[in-house]
CSV table of N, CA, C and O in Angstrom, one decimal:
chain,number,residue,atom,x,y,z
A,69,MET,N,86.3,125.5,36.7
A,69,MET,CA,87.3,125.0,37.7
A,69,MET,C,87.8,126.2,38.5
A,69,MET,O,88.2,127.2,37.9
A,70,PRO,N,87.8,126.1,39.8
A,70,PRO,CA,88.4,127.2,40.6
A,70,PRO,C,89.9,127.3,40.4
A,70,PRO,O,90.6,126.4,40.0
A,71,SER,N,90.4,128.5,40.8
A,71,SER,CA,91.8,128.7,40.6
A,71,SER,C,92.4,129.3,41.9
A,71,SER,O,91.7,130.0,42.7
A,72,ILE,N,93.7,129.1,42.1
A,72,ILE,CA,94.5,129.7,43.1
A,72,ILE,C,95.3,130.7,42.4
A,72,ILE,O,96.0,130.4,41.5
A,73,GLY,N,95.2,132.0,42.9
A,73,GLY,CA,96.0,133.1,42.3
A,73,GLY,C,97.3,133.3,43.1
A,73,GLY,O,97.3,133.3,44.3
A,74,VAL,N,98.4,133.5,42.4
A,74,VAL,CA,99.7,133.7,43.0
A,74,VAL,C,100.2,135.0,42.5
A,74,VAL,O,100.5,135.2,41.3
A,75,ILE,N,100.4,136.0,43.4
A,75,ILE,CA,100.9,137.3,43.0
A,75,ILE,C,102.3,137.5,43.7
A,75,ILE,O,102.3,137.5,44.9
A,76,ASP,N,103.3,137.7,42.9
A,76,ASP,CA,104.6,138.0,43.4
A,76,ASP,C,105.4,138.8,42.4
A,76,ASP,O,105.3,138.5,41.2
A,77,ASP,N,106.2,139.8,42.7
A,77,ASP,CA,106.9,140.5,41.8
A,77,ASP,C,108.2,139.9,41.2
A,77,ASP,O,108.7,140.2,40.2
A,78,ARG,N,108.6,138.8,41.9
A,78,ARG,CA,109.8,138.1,41.5
A,78,ARG,C,109.4,136.8,40.8
A,78,ARG,O,108.9,135.9,41.4
A,79,PRO,N,109.6,136.8,39.5
A,79,PRO,CA,109.2,135.6,38.7
A,79,PRO,C,109.8,134.3,39.2
A,79,PRO,O,109.1,133.3,39.2
A,80,ASP,N,111.0,134.3,39.7
A,80,ASP,CA,111.6,133.0,40.1
A,80,ASP,C,110.9,132.5,41.4
A,80,ASP,O,110.6,131.3,41.5
A,81,ILE,N,110.6,133.4,42.3
A,81,ILE,CA,109.9,133.0,43.5
A,81,ILE,C,108.5,132.6,43.2
A,81,ILE,O,108.0,131.5,43.7
A,82,ARG,N,107.8,133.3,42.3
A,82,ARG,CA,106.5,133.0,41.9
A,82,ARG,C,106.4,131.6,41.3
A,82,ARG,O,105.5,130.8,41.5
A,83,SER,N,107.4,131.3,40.4
A,83,SER,CA,107.5,130.1,39.8
A,83,SER,C,107.6,128.9,40.7
A,83,SER,O,107.0,127.8,40.6
A,84,ILE,N,108.4,129.1,41.8
A,84,ILE,CA,108.7,128.1,42.8
A,84,ILE,C,107.3,127.8,43.5
A,84,ILE,O,107.0,126.6,43.7
A,85,VAL,N,106.6,128.8,43.9
A,85,VAL,CA,105.3,128.6,44.5
A,85,VAL,C,104.3,127.9,43.6
A,85,VAL,O,103.7,126.9,44.0
A,86,VAL,N,104.3,128.3,42.4
A,86,VAL,CA,103.4,127.6,41.4
A,86,VAL,C,103.8,126.2,41.2
A,86,VAL,O,102.9,125.3,41.2
A,87,ASP,N,105.0,125.9,41.1
A,87,ASP,CA,105.5,124.5,40.9
A,87,ASP,C,105.1,123.7,42.1
A,87,ASP,O,104.6,122.5,41.9
A,88,ALA,N,105.3,124.2,43.3
A,88,ALA,CA,104.9,123.4,44.5
A,88,ALA,C,103.4,123.1,44.5
A,88,ALA,O,103.0,122.0,44.9
A,89,LEU,N,102.6,124.1,44.2
A,89,LEU,CA,101.2,123.9,44.1
A,89,LEU,C,100.8,122.9,43.0
A,89,LEU,O,99.9,122.1,43.2
A,90,THR,N,101.4,123.0,41.9
A,90,THR,CA,101.1,122.2,40.8
A,90,THR,C,101.4,120.7,41.1
A,90,THR,O,100.6,119.8,40.7
A,91,LEU,N,102.4,120.4,41.9
A,91,LEU,CA,102.8,119.1,42.3
A,91,LEU,C,102.0,118.5,43.5
A,91,LEU,O,102.1,117.4,43.8
A,92,ALA,N,101.2,119.4,44.1
A,92,ALA,CA,100.5,119.0,45.3
A,92,ALA,C,99.3,118.1,44.9
A,92,ALA,O,98.4,118.5,44.2
A,93,PRO,N,99.3,116.8,45.4
A,93,PRO,CA,98.2,115.9,45.1
A,93,PRO,C,96.9,116.4,45.6
A,93,PRO,O,95.8,116.1,45.0
A,94,ALA,N,96.8,117.2,46.6
A,94,ALA,CA,95.6,117.7,47.2
A,94,ALA,C,94.8,118.6,46.1
A,94,ALA,O,93.6,118.7,46.2
A,95,LEU,N,95.5,119.1,45.2
A,95,LEU,CA,94.8,120.0,44.2
A,95,LEU,C,94.5,119.2,42.9
A,95,LEU,O,93.6,119.5,42.2
A,96,ALA,N,95.3,118.1,42.7
A,96,ALA,CA,95.1,117.2,41.6
A,96,ALA,C,94.6,117.9,40.3
A,96,ALA,O,95.2,118.9,39.9
A,97,ASP,N,93.6,117.5,39.7
A,97,ASP,CA,93.1,118.1,38.4
A,97,ASP,C,91.9,119.0,38.7
A,97,ASP,O,91.3,119.4,37.7
A,98,SER,N,91.7,119.3,39.9
A,98,SER,CA,90.4,120.1,40.2
A,98,SER,C,90.7,121.5,40.4
A,98,SER,O,89.7,122.3,40.6
A,99,TRP,N,91.9,122.0,40.3
A,99,TRP,CA,92.3,123.4,40.5
A,99,TRP,C,93.2,123.9,39.5
A,99,TRP,O,94.1,123.2,39.1
A,100,ASN,N,93.1,125.1,39.1
A,100,ASN,CA,94.0,125.8,38.2
A,100,ASN,C,94.9,126.6,39.1
A,100,ASN,O,94.5,127.1,40.1
A,101,ILE,N,96.1,126.9,38.6
A,101,ILE,CA,97.0,127.8,39.3
A,101,ILE,C,97.3,128.9,38.3
A,101,ILE,O,97.7,128.7,37.2
A,102,VAL,N,97.0,130.2,38.7
A,102,VAL,CA,97.2,131.3,37.9
A,102,VAL,C,98.1,132.3,38.6
A,102,VAL,O,97.9,132.6,39.7
A,103,SER,N,99.2,132.6,37.9
A,103,SER,CA,100.2,133.5,38.5
A,103,SER,C,100.4,134.8,37.7
A,103,SER,O,100.1,134.8,36.5
A,104,ALA,N,100.8,135.8,38.4
A,104,ALA,CA,100.9,137.1,37.7
A,104,ALA,C,101.9,138.0,38.5
A,104,ALA,O,102.0,137.9,39.7
A,105,ASN,N,102.5,138.9,37.8
A,105,ASN,CA,103.1,140.0,38.5
A,105,ASN,C,102.1,140.9,39.2
A,105,ASN,O,100.9,140.8,38.8
A,106,PRO,N,102.5,141.7,40.1
A,106,PRO,CA,101.5,142.6,40.7
A,106,PRO,C,100.8,143.4,39.6
A,106,PRO,O,101.5,143.9,38.7
A,107,LEU,N,99.5,143.6,39.7
A,107,LEU,CA,98.8,144.4,38.7
A,107,LEU,C,99.2,145.9,39.0
A,107,LEU,O,99.5,146.3,40.1
A,108,SER,N,99.2,146.7,37.9
A,108,SER,CA,99.6,148.0,38.1
A,108,SER,C,98.8,148.9,39.0
A,108,SER,O,99.3,149.8,39.7
A,109,ARG,N,97.5,148.5,39.2
A,109,ARG,CA,96.6,149.3,40.1
A,109,ARG,C,95.8,148.4,41.0
A,109,ARG,O,95.4,147.3,40.5
A,110,LEU,N,95.6,148.7,42.2
A,110,LEU,CA,94.8,147.9,43.1
A,110,LEU,C,93.4,147.7,42.5
A,110,LEU,O,92.8,146.6,42.7
A,111,GLU,N,92.9,148.7,41.9
A,111,GLU,CA,91.6,148.6,41.3
A,111,GLU,C,91.4,147.6,40.2
A,111,GLU,O,90.3,147.2,39.9
A,112,ASP,N,92.5,147.0,39.7
A,112,ASP,CA,92.4,146.0,38.7
A,112,ASP,C,92.2,144.6,39.3
A,112,ASP,O,91.8,143.7,38.5
A,113,TYR,N,92.4,144.4,40.6
A,113,TYR,CA,92.3,143.1,41.1
A,113,TYR,C,90.9,142.4,41.1
A,113,TYR,O,90.8,141.3,40.8
A,114,PRO,N,89.9,143.1,41.5
A,114,PRO,CA,88.6,142.4,41.5
A,114,PRO,C,88.2,141.8,40.1
A,114,PRO,O,87.7,140.7,40.0
A,115,SER,N,88.5,142.6,39.0
A,115,SER,CA,88.1,142.0,37.7
A,115,SER,C,89.1,140.9,37.3
A,115,SER,O,88.7,139.9,36.7
A,116,TRP,N,90.4,141.0,37.7
A,116,TRP,CA,91.3,139.9,37.5
A,116,TRP,C,90.9,138.7,38.2
A,116,TRP,O,90.9,137.6,37.6
A,117,ILE,N,90.5,138.8,39.4
A,117,ILE,CA,90.0,137.7,40.2
A,117,ILE,C,88.8,137.0,39.6
A,117,ILE,O,88.7,135.8,39.5
A,118,ALA,N,87.9,137.8,39.2
A,118,ALA,CA,86.7,137.3,38.5
A,118,ALA,C,87.0,136.6,37.2
A,118,ALA,O,86.5,135.5,36.9
A,119,GLU,N,87.8,137.3,36.4
A,119,GLU,CA,88.1,136.8,35.1
A,119,GLU,C,88.8,135.4,35.1
A,119,GLU,O,88.5,134.5,34.3
A,120,HIS,N,89.7,135.2,36.1
A,120,HIS,CA,90.4,133.9,36.3
A,120,HIS,C,89.8,132.9,37.3
A,120,HIS,O,90.4,131.9,37.6
A,121,LYS,N,88.6,133.3,37.8
A,121,LYS,CA,87.9,132.4,38.7
A,121,LYS,C,88.7,132.1,39.9
A,121,LYS,O,88.8,130.9,40.4
A,122,ILE,N,89.4,133.1,40.4
A,122,ILE,CA,90.3,132.9,41.6
A,122,ILE,C,89.4,132.7,42.8
A,122,ILE,O,88.6,133.5,43.1
A,123,SER,N,89.7,131.6,43.5
A,123,SER,CA,89.0,131.3,44.8
A,123,SER,C,89.8,131.5,46.0
A,123,SER,O,89.3,131.6,47.1
A,124,VAL,N,91.1,131.5,45.8
A,124,VAL,CA,92.1,131.7,46.9
A,124,VAL,C,93.2,132.5,46.3
A,124,VAL,O,93.7,132.3,45.2
A,125,LEU,N,93.7,133.5,47.1
A,125,LEU,CA,94.8,134.3,46.6
A,125,LEU,C,96.0,134.2,47.5
A,125,LEU,O,95.9,134.2,48.8
A,126,ILE,N,97.2,134.0,46.9
A,126,ILE,CA,98.5,133.9,47.7
A,126,ILE,C,99.3,135.1,47.2
A,126,ILE,O,99.5,135.2,46.0
A,127,ILE,N,99.8,135.9,48.2
A,127,ILE,CA,100.5,137.0,47.8
A,127,ILE,C,101.8,137.1,48.7
A,127,ILE,O,101.9,136.5,49.7
A,128,ASP,N,102.7,138.0,48.2
A,128,ASP,CA,103.9,138.3,49.0
A,128,ASP,C,103.7,139.7,49.6
A,128,ASP,O,102.9,140.5,49.1
A,129,GLU,N,104.4,140.0,50.6
A,129,GLU,CA,104.3,141.4,51.2
A,129,GLU,C,105.0,142.4,50.3
A,129,GLU,O,104.5,143.5,50.0
A,130,ARG,N,106.2,142.1,49.9
A,130,ARG,CA,107.1,143.0,49.2
A,130,ARG,C,106.8,142.9,47.7
A,130,ARG,O,107.6,142.3,47.0
A,131,LEU,N,105.7,143.5,47.3
A,131,LEU,CA,105.3,143.4,45.9
A,131,LEU,C,106.0,144.4,45.0
A,131,LEU,O,105.9,144.4,43.8
A,132,ASN,N,106.8,145.3,45.6
A,132,ASN,CA,107.4,146.4,44.9
A,132,ASN,C,108.9,146.4,44.8
A,132,ASN,O,109.5,147.4,44.6
A,133,GLU,N,109.5,145.2,45.0
A,133,GLU,CA,110.9,145.1,45.0
A,133,GLU,C,111.5,145.1,43.6
A,133,GLU,O,112.6,145.6,43.4
A,134,SER,N,110.8,144.5,42.7
A,134,SER,CA,111.3,144.4,41.3
A,134,SER,C,110.2,144.5,40.3
A,134,SER,O,109.0,144.3,40.6
A,135,ALA,N,110.6,144.7,39.1
A,135,ALA,CA,109.6,144.7,38.0
A,135,ALA,C,110.2,144.0,36.8
A,135,ALA,O,111.5,144.0,36.7
A,136,ASN,N,109.4,143.6,35.9
A,136,ASN,CA,109.9,143.1,34.6
A,136,ASN,C,110.6,144.2,33.9
A,136,ASN,O,110.3,145.4,34.1
A,137,PRO,N,111.5,143.9,33.0
A,137,PRO,CA,112.2,145.0,32.3
A,137,PRO,C,111.3,146.0,31.6
A,137,PRO,O,111.6,147.2,31.5
A,138,SER,N,110.1,145.5,31.1
A,138,SER,CA,109.2,146.4,30.4
A,138,SER,C,108.2,147.1,31.3
A,138,SER,O,107.3,147.8,30.8
A,139,GLU,N,108.3,146.9,32.6
A,139,GLU,CA,107.3,147.4,33.6
A,139,GLU,C,108.0,148.2,34.7
A,139,GLU,O,109.2,148.1,34.9
A,140,VAL,N,107.2,149.0,35.3
A,140,VAL,CA,107.7,149.8,36.5
A,140,VAL,C,107.2,149.1,37.7
A,140,VAL,O,106.1,148.5,37.7
A,141,ALA,N,108.0,149.0,38.8
A,141,ALA,CA,107.6,148.4,40.0
A,141,ALA,C,106.3,149.1,40.6
A,141,ALA,O,106.2,150.3,40.4
A,142,VAL,N,105.4,148.3,41.2
A,142,VAL,CA,104.2,148.9,41.7
A,142,VAL,C,104.6,149.7,43.0
A,142,VAL,O,105.6,149.5,43.6
A,143,SER,N,103.7,150.6,43.4
A,143,SER,CA,103.9,151.4,44.5
A,143,SER,C,103.2,151.0,45.8
A,143,SER,O,103.1,151.7,46.8
A,144,TYR,N,102.7,149.8,45.8
A,144,TYR,CA,102.0,149.2,47.0
A,144,TYR,C,102.6,147.9,47.5
A,144,TYR,O,103.4,147.3,46.8
A,145,TYR,N,102.3,147.6,48.7
A,145,TYR,CA,102.7,146.4,49.3
A,145,TYR,C,101.6,145.4,49.4
A,145,TYR,O,100.4,145.7,49.2
A,146,GLY,N,101.9,144.2,49.8
A,146,GLY,CA,100.9,143.2,50.0
A,146,GLY,C,99.8,143.6,51.0
A,146,GLY,O,98.6,143.3,50.8
A,147,HIS,N,100.2,144.2,52.1
A,147,HIS,CA,99.2,144.6,53.1
A,147,HIS,C,98.2,145.7,52.5
A,147,HIS,O,97.1,145.8,52.9
A,148,ASP,N,98.7,146.5,51.6
A,148,ASP,CA,97.8,147.5,50.9
A,148,ASP,C,96.8,146.7,50.0
A,148,ASP,O,95.6,147.1,50.0
A,149,LEU,N,97.3,145.7,49.4
A,149,LEU,CA,96.4,144.9,48.6
A,149,LEU,C,95.3,144.2,49.4
A,149,LEU,O,94.1,144.2,49.1
A,150,VAL,N,95.7,143.6,50.6
A,150,VAL,CA,94.8,143.0,51.5
A,150,VAL,C,93.7,144.0,52.0
A,150,VAL,O,92.5,143.7,51.9
A,151,LYS,N,94.2,145.2,52.4
A,151,LYS,CA,93.2,146.2,52.8
A,151,LYS,C,92.2,146.6,51.7
A,151,LYS,O,91.0,146.7,52.0
A,152,TYR,N,92.7,146.7,50.5
A,152,TYR,CA,91.8,147.1,49.4
A,152,TYR,C,90.8,145.9,49.2
A,152,TYR,O,89.6,146.2,49.0
A,153,LEU,N,91.3,144.7,49.1
A,153,LEU,CA,90.4,143.6,48.8
A,153,LEU,C,89.4,143.4,49.9
A,153,LEU,O,88.2,143.0,49.7
A,154,ARG,N,89.8,143.5,51.2
A,154,ARG,CA,88.9,143.3,52.3
A,154,ARG,C,87.8,144.3,52.3
A,154,ARG,O,86.7,144.0,52.7
A,155,SER,N,88.1,145.5,51.8
A,155,SER,CA,87.0,146.5,51.8
A,155,SER,C,86.0,146.3,50.7
A,155,SER,O,84.9,146.8,50.7
A,156,ARG,N,86.4,145.4,49.7
A,156,ARG,CA,85.5,145.2,48.6
A,156,ARG,C,85.0,143.7,48.5
A,156,ARG,O,84.0,143.5,47.9
A,157,MET,N,85.8,142.8,49.0
A,157,MET,CA,85.4,141.4,48.8
A,157,MET,C,85.3,140.6,50.1
A,157,MET,O,85.4,139.4,50.2
A,158,GLY,N,85.2,141.4,51.2
A,158,GLY,CA,85.0,140.8,52.5
A,158,GLY,C,85.8,139.6,53.0
A,158,GLY,O,86.9,139.8,53.3
A,159,ASN,N,85.2,138.4,52.8
A,159,ASN,CA,85.9,137.2,53.4
A,159,ASN,C,86.7,136.4,52.3
A,159,ASN,O,86.9,135.2,52.5
A,160,PHE,N,87.0,137.0,51.3
A,160,PHE,CA,87.8,136.4,50.2
A,160,PHE,C,89.1,135.8,50.8
A,160,PHE,O,89.8,136.5,51.5
A,161,PRO,N,89.4,134.5,50.6
A,161,PRO,CA,90.6,133.9,51.3
A,161,PRO,C,91.9,134.4,50.7
A,161,PRO,O,92.2,134.3,49.5
A,162,ILE,N,92.7,135.0,51.6
A,162,ILE,CA,94.0,135.5,51.2
A,162,ILE,C,95.1,135.0,52.2
A,162,ILE,O,94.9,135.1,53.4
A,163,PHE,N,96.1,134.4,51.6
A,163,PHE,CA,97.3,133.9,52.3
A,163,PHE,C,98.5,134.7,51.9
A,163,PHE,O,98.6,135.0,50.8
A,164,VAL,N,99.4,134.9,52.9
A,164,VAL,CA,100.7,135.5,52.6
A,164,VAL,C,101.8,134.5,52.7
A,164,VAL,O,101.9,133.8,53.7
A,165,VAL,N,102.6,134.3,51.7
A,165,VAL,CA,103.8,133.4,51.7
A,165,VAL,C,105.0,134.4,51.6
A,165,VAL,O,105.1,135.1,50.6
A,166,THR,N,105.8,134.4,52.6
A,166,THR,CA,106.9,135.3,52.7
A,166,THR,C,108.1,134.8,53.4
A,166,THR,O,108.0,133.8,54.2
A,167,SER,N,109.2,135.3,53.2
A,167,SER,CA,110.4,135.0,53.9
A,167,SER,C,110.5,135.7,55.3
A,167,SER,O,111.4,135.5,56.1
A,168,TYR,N,109.6,136.6,55.5
A,168,TYR,CA,109.6,137.4,56.7
A,168,TYR,C,108.4,137.1,57.6
A,168,TYR,O,107.8,138.0,58.2
A,169,SER,N,108.0,135.9,57.8
A,169,SER,CA,106.8,135.5,58.5
A,169,SER,C,106.8,135.9,60.0
A,169,SER,O,105.7,136.0,60.6
A,170,ASN,N,108.0,136.0,60.6
A,170,ASN,CA,108.0,136.3,62.0
A,170,ASN,C,108.1,137.8,62.4
A,170,ASN,O,108.2,138.1,63.5
A,171,ASP,N,108.2,138.6,61.3
A,171,ASP,CA,108.3,140.1,61.6
A,171,ASP,C,107.0,140.6,62.3
A,171,ASP,O,105.9,140.4,61.8
A,172,VAL,N,107.2,141.1,63.4
A,172,VAL,CA,106.1,141.6,64.3
A,172,VAL,C,105.2,142.6,63.6
A,172,VAL,O,104.0,142.6,63.6
A,173,GLU,N,105.9,143.6,62.9
A,173,GLU,CA,105.1,144.7,62.2
A,173,GLU,C,104.3,144.1,61.1
A,173,GLU,O,103.2,144.5,60.8
A,174,LEU,N,104.9,143.1,60.4
A,174,LEU,CA,104.2,142.4,59.3
A,174,LEU,C,103.0,141.7,59.8
A,174,LEU,O,101.9,141.9,59.3
A,175,ARG,N,103.1,141.0,60.9
A,175,ARG,CA,102.0,140.3,61.5
A,175,ARG,C,100.9,141.3,61.9
A,175,ARG,O,99.7,141.0,61.8
A,176,LYS,N,101.2,142.5,62.4
A,176,LYS,CA,100.2,143.5,62.8
A,176,LYS,C,99.5,143.9,61.5
A,176,LYS,O,98.3,144.1,61.6
A,177,ARG,N,100.2,144.2,60.4
A,177,ARG,CA,99.6,144.6,59.2
A,177,ARG,C,98.7,143.6,58.6
A,177,ARG,O,97.8,143.9,57.8
A,178,PHE,N,98.9,142.3,58.8
A,178,PHE,CA,98.2,141.2,58.2
A,178,PHE,C,97.2,140.6,59.1
A,178,PHE,O,97.0,139.4,59.1
A,179,GLY,N,96.5,141.3,59.9
A,179,GLY,CA,95.5,140.8,60.8
A,179,GLY,C,94.3,140.2,60.1
A,179,GLY,O,93.6,139.4,60.6
A,180,ASP,N,94.1,140.6,58.8
A,180,ASP,CA,93.0,140.2,58.1
A,180,ASP,C,93.2,139.1,57.1
A,180,ASP,O,92.4,138.9,56.2
A,181,VAL,N,94.3,138.4,57.2
A,181,VAL,CA,94.5,137.3,56.2
A,181,VAL,C,94.3,136.0,56.9
A,181,VAL,O,94.3,135.9,58.2
A,182,GLU,N,94.1,134.9,56.2
A,182,GLU,CA,93.9,133.6,56.7
A,182,GLU,C,95.1,133.1,57.4
A,182,GLU,O,95.0,132.4,58.4
A,183,ASP,N,96.3,133.4,56.8
A,183,ASP,CA,97.5,132.9,57.5
A,183,ASP,C,98.7,133.6,56.8
A,183,ASP,O,98.7,134.0,55.6
A,184,ILE,N,99.8,133.8,57.6
A,184,ILE,CA,101.1,134.2,57.1
A,184,ILE,C,102.0,133.0,57.2
A,184,ILE,O,102.2,132.5,58.3
A,185,ILE,N,102.5,132.6,56.0
A,185,ILE,CA,103.2,131.3,56.0
A,185,ILE,C,104.7,131.6,55.6
A,185,ILE,O,104.9,132.3,54.6
A,186,ASP,N,105.6,131.0,56.3
A,186,ASP,CA,107.0,131.1,56.0
A,186,ASP,C,107.3,130.4,54.7
A,186,ASP,O,106.8,129.2,54.5
A,187,ARG,N,108.0,131.0,53.8
A,187,ARG,CA,108.2,130.5,52.4
A,187,ARG,C,108.9,129.1,52.5
A,187,ARG,O,108.5,128.2,51.8
A,188,THR,N,109.9,129.0,53.4
A,188,THR,CA,110.6,127.7,53.5
A,188,THR,C,109.6,126.6,54.0
A,188,THR,O,109.7,125.5,53.5
A,189,ARG,N,108.8,126.9,55.0
A,189,ARG,CA,107.9,125.9,55.5
A,189,ARG,C,106.8,125.6,54.4
A,189,ARG,O,106.5,124.4,54.2
A,190,PHE,N,106.4,126.6,53.6
A,190,PHE,CA,105.5,126.3,52.6
A,190,PHE,C,106.1,125.3,51.5
A,190,PHE,O,105.4,124.4,51.1
A,191,MET,N,107.3,125.5,51.2
A,191,MET,CA,107.9,124.7,50.2
A,191,MET,C,108.1,123.2,50.7
A,191,MET,O,107.9,122.3,50.0
A,192,ARG,N,108.3,123.1,52.0
A,192,ARG,CA,108.5,121.8,52.6
A,192,ARG,C,107.1,121.1,52.7
A,192,ARG,O,107.0,119.9,52.6
A,193,ASP,N,106.1,121.8,53.0
A,193,ASP,CA,104.7,121.2,53.3
A,193,ASP,C,103.7,121.7,52.3
A,193,ASP,O,102.5,121.9,52.7
A,194,ALA,N,104.1,121.9,51.1
A,194,ALA,CA,103.1,122.5,50.1
A,194,ALA,C,101.8,121.7,50.0
A,194,ALA,O,100.8,122.3,49.8
A,195,ASP,N,101.9,120.4,50.1
A,195,ASP,CA,100.6,119.6,49.9
A,195,ASP,C,99.7,119.9,51.1
A,195,ASP,O,98.5,120.0,50.8
A,196,SER,N,100.2,120.0,52.3
A,196,SER,CA,99.2,120.3,53.4
A,196,SER,C,98.7,121.7,53.3
A,196,SER,O,97.5,121.9,53.6
A,197,TYR,N,99.5,122.6,52.8
A,197,TYR,CA,98.9,124.0,52.6
A,197,TYR,C,97.9,123.9,51.4
A,197,TYR,O,96.9,124.6,51.4
A,198,ALA,N,98.2,123.2,50.4
A,198,ALA,CA,97.3,123.1,49.2
A,198,ALA,C,95.9,122.5,49.7
A,198,ALA,O,94.9,123.0,49.3
A,199,THR,N,96.0,121.6,50.6
A,199,THR,CA,94.7,121.0,51.1
A,199,THR,C,94.0,122.1,51.8
A,199,THR,O,92.7,122.3,51.7
A,200,ARG,N,94.7,122.9,52.6
A,200,ARG,CA,94.0,124.1,53.3
A,200,ARG,C,93.5,125.1,52.3
A,200,ARG,O,92.4,125.6,52.5
A,201,PHE,N,94.2,125.4,51.3
A,201,PHE,CA,93.7,126.3,50.3
A,201,PHE,C,92.5,125.8,49.6
A,201,PHE,O,91.5,126.6,49.4
A,202,ALA,N,92.4,124.6,49.3
A,202,ALA,CA,91.3,124.0,48.6
A,202,ALA,C,90.0,124.0,49.5
A,202,ALA,O,88.9,124.0,49.0
A,203,ARG,N,90.2,124.0,50.8
A,203,ARG,CA,89.1,124.0,51.7
A,203,ARG,C,88.6,125.5,52.0
A,203,ARG,O,87.5,125.7,52.5
A,204,SER,N,89.4,126.5,51.6
A,204,SER,CA,89.0,127.9,51.9
A,204,SER,C,87.8,128.3,51.0
A,204,SER,O,87.6,127.9,50.0
């Protein structure tokens, strides 16, 4: 069964995204949702993606804002992750869900993603985005 991966450093936000996807009829019982804190090293992502059968990745830009009490915040941003994955996994579908979707600099950095989605809009229209993710 394919999976949608959700990477965000804030567990509360990550949980909201996962809940919205879990409730989306478009994904029904045919997709898993796998969520995680940012991995400690960019080099860990390809094996994590393969291990969890991730077919679509949803990330936040600010992956280094917080860490679990037992972890250190990562030193990279979402655009660094995109750059790394694009150099190794080519056309792998990556979407950014963020509260800063209209930031011009952010949009420049994310030229290689399928879409930059405003978090509020995503929560309101999660099923239509889930349909899009499933087609990716």
